[in-house]
Backbone as CSV, one residue per row, in Angstrom:
resi,resn,N_x,N_y,N_z,CA_x,CA_y,CA_z,C_x,C_y,C_z
1,MET,0.825,-1.198,0.000,0.000,0.000,0.000,0.866,1.258,0.000
2,GLU,1.980,1.228,0.807,2.841,2.399,0.899,3.515,2.719,-0.423
3,GLU,3.643,1.683,-1.308,4.264,1.938,-2.602,3.377,2.819,-3.472
4,ARG,2.076,2.882,-3.176,1.150,3.641,-3.997,1.005,5.084,-3.533
5,VAL,1.498,5.433,-2.351,1.380,6.796,-1.846,2.696,7.524,-2.094
6,PRO,2.659,8.852,-2.140,3.895,9.619,-2.320,4.915,9.296,-1.239
7,LYS,6.180,9.377,-1.596,7.227,9.011,-0.644,7.234,9.918,0.588
8,TYR,6.954,11.200,0.384,6.962,12.101,1.531,5.857,11.737,2.513
9,TYR,4.713,11.284,1.986,3.588,10.915,2.843,3.916,9.645,3.635
10,ALA,4.543,8.689,2.947,4.948,7.457,3.637,5.945,7.772,4.743
11,LEU,6.877,8.698,4.480,7.845,9.091,5.502,7.148,9.773,6.671
12,LYS,6.190,10.643,6.382,5.416,11.284,7.442,4.780,10.261,8.365
13,ARG,4.144,9.252,7.775,3.452,8.243,8.579,4.434,7.471,9.463
14,LYS,5.606,7.193,8.948,6.606,6.473,9.746,7.066,7.314,10.937
15,VAL,7.299,8.606,10.699,7.720,9.482,11.786,6.607,9.615,12.820
16,ILE,5.362,9.785,12.362,4.224,9.904,13.278,4.097,8.650,14.143
17,ARG,4.274,7.478,13.540,4.183,6.235,14.308,5.234,6.195,15.406
18,LYS,6.451,6.655,15.088,7.521,6.656,16.087,7.221,7.643,17.214
19,ILE,6.625,8.788,16.863,6.245,9.756,17.890,5.168,9.165,18.795
20,GLU,4.155,8.553,18.174,3.048,7.996,18.950,3.470,6.809,19.806
21,MET,4.513,6.079,19.374,5.017,4.949,20.149,6.013,5.392,21.223
22,GLY,6.326,6.684,21.249,7.236,7.199,22.258,8.704,7.014,21.931
23,GLU,9.012,6.627,20.693,10.416,6.456,20.313,11.112,7.799,20.161
24,TYR,10.339,8.842,19.886,10.865,10.204,19.821,10.238,10.998,20.971
25,PRO,10.913,11.142,22.108,10.349,11.902,23.239,10.162,13.371,22.878
26,GLU,9.174,14.012,23.515,8.910,15.411,23.210,10.087,16.298,23.593
27,ASP,10.242,17.368,22.816,11.292,18.372,22.996,12.694,17.835,22.750
28,THR,12.797,16.680,22.073,14.105,16.178,21.649,14.225,16.378,20.143
29,PRO,15.443,16.556,19.640,15.600,16.791,18.197,15.316,15.535,17.384
30,ILE,14.697,15.747,16.237,14.487,14.641,15.313,15.793,14.404,14.556
31,LEU,15.898,13.277,13.877,17.098,12.993,13.095,17.337,14.095,12.066
32,SER,18.587,14.294,11.704,18.913,15.309,10.712,18.393,14.899,9.336
33,GLU,18.363,15.839,8.417,17.923,15.537,7.046,18.739,14.393,6.456
34,ARG,20.048,14.463,6.613,20.905,13.421,6.036,20.631,12.059,6.676
35,GLU,20.433,12.042,7.985,20.146,10.771,8.660,18.827,10.178,8.187
36,LEU,17.819,11.023,8.003,16.532,10.544,7.503,16.659,10.051,6.063
37,MET,17.451,10.753,5.257,17.657,10.328,3.860,18.293,8.942,3.811
38,GLU,19.319,8.727,4.636,20.022,7.446,4.625,19.181,6.335,5.233
39,LEU,18.443,6.656,6.315,17.644,5.641,6.990,16.500,5.135,6.117
40,TYR,15.841,6.066,5.407,14.652,5.685,4.637,14.890,5.657,3.128
41,GLN,16.134,5.943,2.720,16.496,5.890,1.304,15.586,6.774,0.451
42,VAL,15.500,8.046,0.838,14.692,9.010,0.103,15.531,10.248,-0.171
43,SER,15.017,11.127,-1.013,15.753,12.331,-1.391,15.602,13.431,-0.342
44,ARG,16.460,14.446,-0.455,16.365,15.596,0.454,15.033,16.321,0.277
45,ILE,14.558,16.422,-0.971,13.269,17.082,-1.235,12.141,16.359,-0.503
46,THR,12.177,15.023,-0.535,11.155,14.224,0.152,11.191,14.474,1.653
47,VAL,12.397,14.489,2.222,12.544,14.711,3.663,12.029,16.094,4.042
48,ARG,12.396,17.099,3.280,12.000,18.466,3.627,10.490,18.654,3.544
49,ARG,9.870,18.058,2.529,8.414,18.193,2.433,7.722,17.498,3.606
50,ALA,8.214,16.306,3.951,7.625,15.571,5.074,7.778,16.370,6.365
51,ILE,8.968,16.934,6.606,9.224,17.698,7.817,8.348,18.946,7.860
52,ASP,8.259,19.666,6.739,7.447,20.884,6.691,5.985,20.584,7.023
53,GLU,5.473,19.493,6.490,4.073,19.156,6.761,3.874,18.708,8.204
54,LEU,4.856,18.016,8.763,4.763,17.612,10.167,4.798,18.829,11.100
55,VAL,5.547,19.855,10.713,5.560,21.102,11.479,4.196,21.777,11.385
56,ASN,3.659,21.875,10.164,2.359,22.525,9.972,1.231,21.779,10.669
57,GLU,1.366,20.465,10.810,0.326,19.655,11.436,0.495,19.523,12.947
58,GLY,1.561,20.144,13.495,1.716,20.189,14.936,2.488,19.042,15.557
59,TYR,3.163,18.210,14.774,3.956,17.112,15.335,5.373,17.556,15.676
60,LEU,5.883,18.550,14.957,7.253,19.027,15.150,7.254,20.539,15.272
61,TYR,8.337,21.085,15.806,8.538,22.529,15.775,10.014,22.810,15.502
62,LYS,10.264,23.977,14.897,11.629,24.344,14.533,12.155,25.433,15.453
63,VAL,13.423,25.316,15.810,14.125,26.337,16.572,15.195,26.910,15.654
64,GLN,15.068,28.211,15.389,15.967,28.835,14.422,17.430,28.660,14.824
65,GLY,18.227,28.149,13.897,19.645,27.957,14.126,20.006,26.713,14.904
66,LYS,18.999,25.932,15.335,19.277,24.745,16.145,18.759,23.459,15.518
67,GLY,17.554,23.480,14.977,17.039,22.258,14.372,15.552,22.087,14.567
68,THR,15.089,20.854,14.352,13.673,20.517,14.431,13.445,19.545,15.578
69,TYR,12.406,19.801,16.370,12.168,19.053,17.601,10.762,18.450,17.628
70,ILE,10.600,17.461,18.485,9.315,16.798,18.666,8.431,17.668,19.551
71,LYS,7.213,17.930,19.085,6.264,18.726,19.860,5.399,17.790,20.689
72,GLY,5.322,18.051,22.004,4.602,17.148,22.884,3.183,17.589,23.172
73,ASP,2.477,16.802,23.983,1.092,17.076,24.339,0.912,17.355,25.827
74,THR,2.009,17.413,26.576,1.860,17.455,28.035,1.740,18.854,28.602
75,SER,1.998,19.900,27.810,1.962,21.242,28.361,1.194,22.183,27.456
76,GLY,0.661,23.227,28.056,-0.072,24.222,27.305,-0.822,25.125,28.264
77,GLN,-1.305,26.240,27.769,-2.008,27.188,28.617,-3.492,26.872,28.627
78,ASP,-4.076,26.905,29.816,-5.518,26.749,29.956,-6.183,28.025,29.440
79,LEU,-7.057,27.871,28.444,-7.703,29.029,27.852,-8.605,29.767,28.826
80,PHE,-9.023,29.101,29.907,-9.931,29.720,30.849,-9.206,30.434,31.987
81,SER,-7.886,30.355,32.047,-7.155,30.981,33.148,-6.692,32.381,32.756
82,ILE,-6.543,33.243,33.780,-5.944,34.558,33.568,-4.534,34.491,34.136
83,ALA,-3.564,34.449,33.278,-2.175,34.297,33.721,-1.274,35.185,32.877
84,SER,-0.165,35.608,33.456,0.795,36.414,32.721,1.610,35.531,31.788
85,CYS,2.230,36.162,30.804,3.091,35.418,29.885,4.264,34.789,30.628
86,THR,4.752,35.469,31.657,5.839,34.932,32.464,5.423,33.629,33.135
87,GLU,4.217,33.610,33.700,3.712,32.394,34.342,3.555,31.268,33.332
88,ASP,3.137,31.609,32.117,3.015,30.587,31.066,4.356,29.912,30.803
89,VAL,5.417,30.713,30.697,6.738,30.164,30.391,7.242,29.311,31.561
90,LEU,7.058,29.792,32.783,7.485,29.017,33.947,6.735,27.692,34.027
91,ARG,5.469,27.697,33.645,4.670,26.468,33.662,5.218,25.448,32.670
92,LEU,5.857,25.934,31.626,6.473,25.045,30.640,7.806,24.484,31.123
93,GLY,8.289,24.953,32.280,9.579,24.503,32.781,10.748,25.187,32.099
94,LYS,10.493,26.386,31.534,11.543,27.102,30.818,11.828,28.441,31.497
95,THR,12.918,29.070,31.105,13.317,30.348,31.695,12.745,31.495,30.875
96,PRO,11.940,32.379,31.506,11.341,33.487,30.760,12.290,34.672,30.624
97,SER,12.135,35.410,29.553,12.801,36.700,29.376,11.911,37.540,28.468
98,ARG,12.138,38.848,28.474,11.271,39.749,27.721,12.114,40.765,26.960
99,ARG,11.600,41.163,25.824,12.236,42.216,25.029,11.188,43.292,24.762
100,VAL,11.424,44.491,25.286,10.469,45.584,25.134,10.700,46.283,23.797
101,LEU,9.650,46.377,23.009,9.726,47.043,21.712,9.022,48.386,21.711
102,GLN,8.105,48.569,22.652,7.377,49.840,22.745,6.906,50.030,24.171
103,ALA,7.060,51.246,24.691,6.576,51.584,26.032,6.387,53.095,26.080
104,ASP,5.218,53.558,25.664,4.977,54.996,25.633,3.494,55.312,25.758
105,SER,3.213,56.597,25.913,1.845,57.076,26.088,1.308,57.619,24.775
106,MET,-0.014,57.520,24.615,-0.665,58.049,23.428,-2.126,58.330,23.746
107,THR,-2.728,59.170,22.930,-4.147,59.443,23.091,-4.946,58.238,22.636
108,ALA,-5.979,57.905,23.388,-6.797,56.733,23.056,-7.515,56.933,21.727
109,ASP,-7.457,55.934,20.856,-8.258,55.996,19.632,-9.678,55.520,19.944
110,ARG,-10.528,55.544,18.945,-11.935,55.225,19.165,-12.117,53.810,19.730
111,LYS,-11.403,52.843,19.153,-11.570,51.449,19.576,-11.100,51.244,21.004
112,ARG,-9.901,51.742,21.343,-9.371,51.553,22.679,-10.234,52.278,23.719
113,ALA,-10.735,53.473,23.372,-11.586,54.202,24.296,-12.866,53.416,24.600
114,ARG,-13.431,52.799,23.576,-14.654,52.019,23.782,-14.382,50.793,24.641
115,LEU,-13.315,50.064,24.348,-13.021,48.833,25.090,-12.663,49.111,26.542
116,LEU,-11.979,50.225,26.789,-11.524,50.538,28.141,-12.484,51.463,28.884
117,GLN,-13.574,51.833,28.227,-14.600,52.689,28.830,-14.012,54.013,29.310
118,ILE,-13.223,54.634,28.430,-12.645,55.947,28.700,-13.018,56.867,27.536
119,THR,-12.633,58.126,27.623,-12.934,59.064,26.549,-11.743,59.159,25.598
120,ARG,-11.978,59.744,24.455,-10.888,59.905,23.481,-9.925,61.020,23.871
121,ASP,-10.233,61.735,24.939,-9.288,62.712,25.477,-8.331,62.080,26.476
122,ASP,-8.646,60.841,26.913,-7.780,60.137,27.855,-6.572,59.550,27.138
123,THR,-5.510,59.336,27.897,-4.314,58.707,27.335,-4.219,57.261,27.806
124,VAL,-3.549,56.452,26.980,-3.299,55.053,27.325,-1.799,54.808,27.268
125,PHE,-1.349,53.876,28.079,0.042,53.436,28.048,0.114,52.203,27.172
126,CYS,0.932,52.251,26.143,1.081,51.138,25.208,2.379,50.405,25.486
127,LEU,2.262,49.103,25.734,3.426,48.270,26.022,3.480,47.121,25.007
128,GLY,4.527,47.098,24.211,4.728,46.023,23.244,5.951,45.202,23.626
129,ARG,5.743,43.887,23.848,6.855,43.044,24.304,6.854,41.699,23.593
130,VAL,8.046,41.188,23.393,8.237,39.802,22.976,8.610,39.001,24.211
131,THR,7.855,37.950,24.489,8.180,37.042,25.592,8.923,35.836,25.029
132,CYS,10.037,35.481,25.661,10.862,34.365,25.190,10.877,33.238,26.222
133,ALA,11.042,32.032,25.734,11.205,30.857,26.582,12.560,30.246,26.256
134,ASP,13.464,30.231,27.242,14.841,29.782,27.011,15.475,30.506,25.825
135,GLY,15.171,31.807,25.712,15.784,32.637,24.682,15.095,32.625,23.341
136,GLU,14.086,31.772,23.143,13.380,31.677,21.873,12.060,32.429,21.968
137,PRO,11.757,33.307,20.989,10.489,34.051,21.036,9.282,33.114,21.090
138,LEU,8.369,33.408,22.001,7.156,32.617,22.155,5.932,33.395,21.690
139,ASN,5.842,34.661,22.104,4.719,35.480,21.659,5.107,36.950,21.629
140,TYR,4.315,37.711,20.897,4.425,39.171,20.902,3.087,39.718,21.347
141,THR,3.102,40.587,22.371,1.884,41.142,22.927,1.962,42.665,22.950
142,ARG,0.891,43.284,22.476,0.769,44.742,22.549,-0.420,45.064,23.449
143,THR,-0.141,45.695,24.590,-1.134,45.956,25.637,-1.385,47.449,25.783
144,TYR,-2.656,47.816,26.018,-3.029,49.208,26.266,-3.714,49.291,27.633
145,LEU,-3.263,50.243,28.469,-3.824,50.432,29.804,-4.179,51.909,29.997
146,PRO,-5.316,52.212,30.646,-5.694,53.613,30.875,-4.781,54.273,31.900
147,GLU,-4.143,55.356,31.506,-3.171,55.998,32.400,-3.830,56.689,33.586
148,LYS,-5.099,57.065,33.471,-5.736,57.698,34.620,-5.912,56.707,35.774
149,LEU,-5.918,55.415,35.465,-5.961,54.392,36.520,-4.575,54.020,37.004
150,PHE,-3.598,54.089,36.086,-2.254,53.606,36.417,-1.193,54.640,36.021
151,PRO,-1.136,55.765,36.719,-0.102,56.764,36.410,1.289,56.231,36.747
152,GLY,2.264,56.639,35.953,3.649,56.283,36.254,4.126,54.968,35.678
153,LEU,3.339,54.336,34.820,3.775,53.054,34.257,5.065,53.204,33.441
154,GLY,5.236,54.345,32.824,6.414,54.549,31.978,7.724,54.541,32.739
155,ALA,7.678,54.653,34.060,8.906,54.672,34.862,9.435,53.268,35.143
156,HIS,8.702,52.247,34.745,9.088,50.876,35.075,9.820,50.196,33.915
157,ASP,10.671,49.254,34.278,11.434,48.478,33.292,10.698,47.168,33.031
158,PHE,9.921,47.125,31.964,9.100,45.948,31.703,9.859,44.824,31.000
159,ALA,11.152,45.028,30.797,11.981,43.891,30.400,12.266,43.003,31.603
160,GLU,12.146,43.582,32.806,12.421,42.855,34.039,11.172,42.604,34.876
161,GLU,10.196,43.492,34.800,9.037,43.405,35.679,7.851,42.736,35.000
162,SER,7.091,41.975,35.765,5.840,41.384,35.307,4.738,42.433,35.424
163,LEU,4.004,42.664,34.345,2.945,43.672,34.360,1.861,43.326,35.374
164,TYR,1.371,42.100,35.372,0.295,41.730,36.299,0.744,41.822,37.750
165,ARG,1.973,41.411,38.024,2.471,41.489,39.398,2.570,42.948,39.838
166,LEU,2.995,43.810,38.927,3.083,45.239,39.240,1.700,45.826,39.512
167,LEU,0.722,45.482,38.682,-0.629,46.002,38.880,-1.190,45.568,40.221
168,GLU,-0.921,44.327,40.588,-1.450,43.810,41.848,-0.762,44.438,43.061
169,LYS,0.570,44.594,43.008,1.317,45.058,44.173,1.324,46.569,44.312
170,GLU,1.579,47.297,43.219,1.710,48.748,43.326,0.372,49.471,43.193
171,TYR,-0.522,48.939,42.374,-1.793,49.615,42.139,-2.972,48.912,42.821
172,GLN,-2.689,47.853,43.569,-3.699,47.117,44.339,-4.885,46.664,43.486
173,VAL,-4.584,46.183,42.289,-5.620,45.687,41.383,-5.834,44.193,41.636
174,LYS,-7.082,43.789,41.691,-7.416,42.371,41.764,-8.069,41.972,40.448
175,LEU,-7.388,41.134,39.670,-7.932,40.696,38.396,-9.167,39.832,38.632
176,THR,-10.212,40.069,37.851,-11.459,39.349,38.074,-11.889,38.494,36.884
177,ARG,-11.815,39.023,35.677,-12.310,38.271,34.526,-11.699,38.818,33.253
178,ALA,-11.869,38.067,32.179,-11.359,38.500,30.890,-12.257,37.952,29.782
179,ARG,-12.376,38.713,28.725,-13.095,38.254,27.542,-12.092,38.144,26.401
180,ARG,-11.942,36.935,25.873,-10.951,36.690,24.823,-11.614,36.317,23.504
181,THR,-10.986,36.746,22.444,-11.303,36.226,21.118,-10.071,35.489,20.625
182,ILE,-10.263,34.521,19.775,-9.137,33.735,19.265,-9.339,33.474,17.785
183,GLU,-8.284,33.617,17.027,-8.349,33.341,15.596,-6.995,32.870,15.087
184,ALA,-7.031,32.164,13.978,-5.805,31.711,13.326,-5.450,32.698,12.220
185,ILE,-4.186,33.123,12.191,-3.725,34.045,11.168,-2.375,33.554,10.635
186,LEU,-1.873,34.225,9.626,-0.553,33.918,9.080,0.415,35.038,9.450
187,ALA,1.622,34.666,9.810,2.642,35.652,10.188,3.017,36.500,8.976
188,LYS,3.142,37.813,9.202,3.602,38.689,8.127,4.182,39.965,8.721
189,ASP,4.891,40.697,7.867,5.451,42.000,8.213,6.254,41.947,9.519
190,GLU,6.033,42.942,10.398,6.871,43.047,11.600,6.610,41.925,12.589
191,ILE,5.422,41.318,12.560,5.131,40.246,13.511,6.041,39.048,13.259
192,SER,6.260,38.698,11.993,7.160,37.581,11.684,8.586,37.916,12.114
193,GLU,8.976,39.193,12.023,10.313,39.601,12.465,10.426,39.496,13.983
194,TYR,9.419,39.970,14.700,9.455,39.919,16.157,9.563,38.481,16.661
195,LEU,8.828,37.564,16.014,8.776,36.177,16.474,9.830,35.291,15.803
196,GLU,10.599,35.882,14.876,11.684,35.170,14.189,11.171,33.923,13.468
197,VAL,10.089,34.118,12.712,9.524,33.041,11.893,9.373,33.547,10.465
198,GLU,9.256,32.617,9.541,9.047,32.989,8.151,7.626,33.508,7.952
199,GLU,7.454,34.415,7.001,6.112,34.873,6.676,5.284,33.700,6.160
200,GLY,4.019,33.676,6.561,3.142,32.587,6.141,3.006,31.472,7.158
201,ILE,3.846,31.502,8.222,3.728,30.497,9.284,2.447,30.764,10.076
202,PRO,1.658,29.733,10.420,0.430,29.952,11.197,0.721,30.470,12.605
203,LEU,-0.084,31.419,13.044,-0.022,31.957,14.394,-1.418,31.921,15.007
204,ILE,-1.461,31.951,16.338,-2.726,32.132,17.046,-2.749,33.565,17.568
205,LEU,-3.822,34.287,17.237,-3.974,35.672,17.684,-5.094,35.756,18.719
206,PHE,-4.740,36.269,19.905,-5.717,36.522,20.942,-6.010,38.013,20.998
207,GLY,-7.290,38.358,21.086,-7.705,39.692,21.467,-8.321,39.579,22.850
208,CYS,-8.133,40.568,23.703,-8.608,40.412,25.084,-8.895,41.757,25.725
209,VAL,-9.941,41.764,26.547,-10.188,42.846,27.496,-10.223,42.205,28.878
210,THR,-9.408,42.732,29.785,-9.326,42.209,31.147,-9.936,43.205,32.121
211,TRP,-10.725,42.684,33.070,-11.329,43.512,34.109,-10.649,43.243,35.454
212,GLY,-10.704,44.259,36.315,-10.167,44.101,37.657,-10.839,45.068,38.612
213,ILE,-10.677,44.806,39.910,-11.199,45.701,40.942,-10.169,46.794,41.187
214,VAL,-10.558,48.043,40.928,-9.699,49.211,41.147,-10.459,50.177,42.044
215,ASN,-9.899,50.460,43.218,-10.555,51.357,44.183,-11.979,50.907,44.478
216,GLY,-12.156,49.598,44.618,-13.447,49.046,44.995,-14.452,48.917,43.863
217,LYS,-14.038,49.192,42.633,-14.961,49.155,41.502,-14.377,48.294,40.387
218,GLU,-15.219,47.463,39.766,-14.736,46.631,38.669,-14.724,47.433,37.371
219,LEU,-13.551,47.503,36.755,-13.362,48.284,35.538,-12.502,47.503,34.543
220,PRO,-12.623,47.796,33.246,-11.667,47.230,32.294,-10.296,47.871,32.515
221,ILE,-9.284,47.053,32.719,-7.960,47.598,33.051,-6.969,47.502,31.904
222,GLU,-7.251,46.664,30.923,-6.340,46.544,29.781,-7.078,45.935,28.603
223,THR,-6.553,46.204,27.426,-6.933,45.473,26.229,-5.651,45.137,25.490
224,PHE,-5.570,43.937,24.962,-4.335,43.560,24.282,-4.594,42.642,23.095
225,LYS,-3.583,42.566,22.239,-3.508,41.558,21.199,-2.213,40.786,21.403
226,SER,-2.313,39.460,21.338,-1.150,38.621,21.589,-1.017,37.601,20.471
227,TYR,0.164,37.566,19.861,0.435,36.683,18.735,1.329,35.542,19.218
228,TYR,0.835,34.321,19.146,1.578,33.158,19.634,2.080,32.295,18.478
229,ARG,3.317,31.846,18.612,3.858,30.862,17.667,3.213,29.502,17.913
230,THR,2.628,28.933,16.888,1.982,27.625,17.045,2.985,26.477,17.009
231,ASP,4.205,26.726,16.543,5.200,25.651,16.524,5.855,25.467,17.885
232,ARG,5.631,26.419,18.803,6.261,26.337,20.110,5.275,26.243,21.259
233,TYR,3.985,26.413,20.973,3.037,26.528,22.064,1.677,25.992,21.660
234,LYS,0.925,25.547,22.649,-0.430,25.075,22.404,-1.318,25.507,23.563
235,PHE,-2.620,25.432,23.334,-3.592,25.823,24.333,-4.521,24.657,24.604
236,CYS,-5.041,24.607,25.814,-5.908,23.522,26.195,-7.131,24.053,26.938
237,ILE,-8.180,23.239,26.983,-9.380,23.549,27.730,-9.607,22.421,28.724
238,ASN,-9.582,22.737,30.008,-9.850,21.741,31.047,-11.342,21.750,31.350
239,GLN,-11.996,20.631,31.136,-13.433,20.531,31.335,-13.752,19.572,32.484
240,VAL,-14.807,19.899,33.216,-15.302,19.008,34.265,-16.806,18.860,34.083
241,LYS,-17.319,17.724,34.519,-18.742,17.452,34.360,-19.494,17.906,35.598
């Protein structure tokens, strides 16, 4: 039967079987292109197509400059939890770091004013950061916060500080709920540069408004968009009956 299917497809099935049988543990590198060519007696073109499709289908992920690794099923963010990007990385058992790309004030546009329940005369603090796990970009998030609730945000070093921890400790905010949207998009323009992926790679885009208790009143405290690499991260839903 395998003789009738394309060689790249047959190779894909063999690799998938090894992953499912546990012969390739998660987060370990797969064999090199040359090793796969010699082991299965196929061409480099066949190997590359099989690998590319396995990456797109979520079995493998690539680390720029290092190689291709097995993507596991044991970790991921609960879609129903409110957690910082730092907590997400720590939950993965990796070391978090951040790269700040934007941290400044601006007048609220129509959309941000509506989501944050402020006027267009109010200013918002815009924070754009890349969160990394063991030095590899995981997501890019652009967050907007109303400055009338949180004056002085610009004085903080958000390459070192956790935004949620700062809001809780310095501004006495208690996070209460969040409304998220989720969609699949393709990486392009500056987003692909920030995440160090090729244009056209699938990403997960979250839109969110988060509420919290501020001075005894529940208010929207932030709105953000977060772009996640699908080759390095997954999301899960924990359900109970």
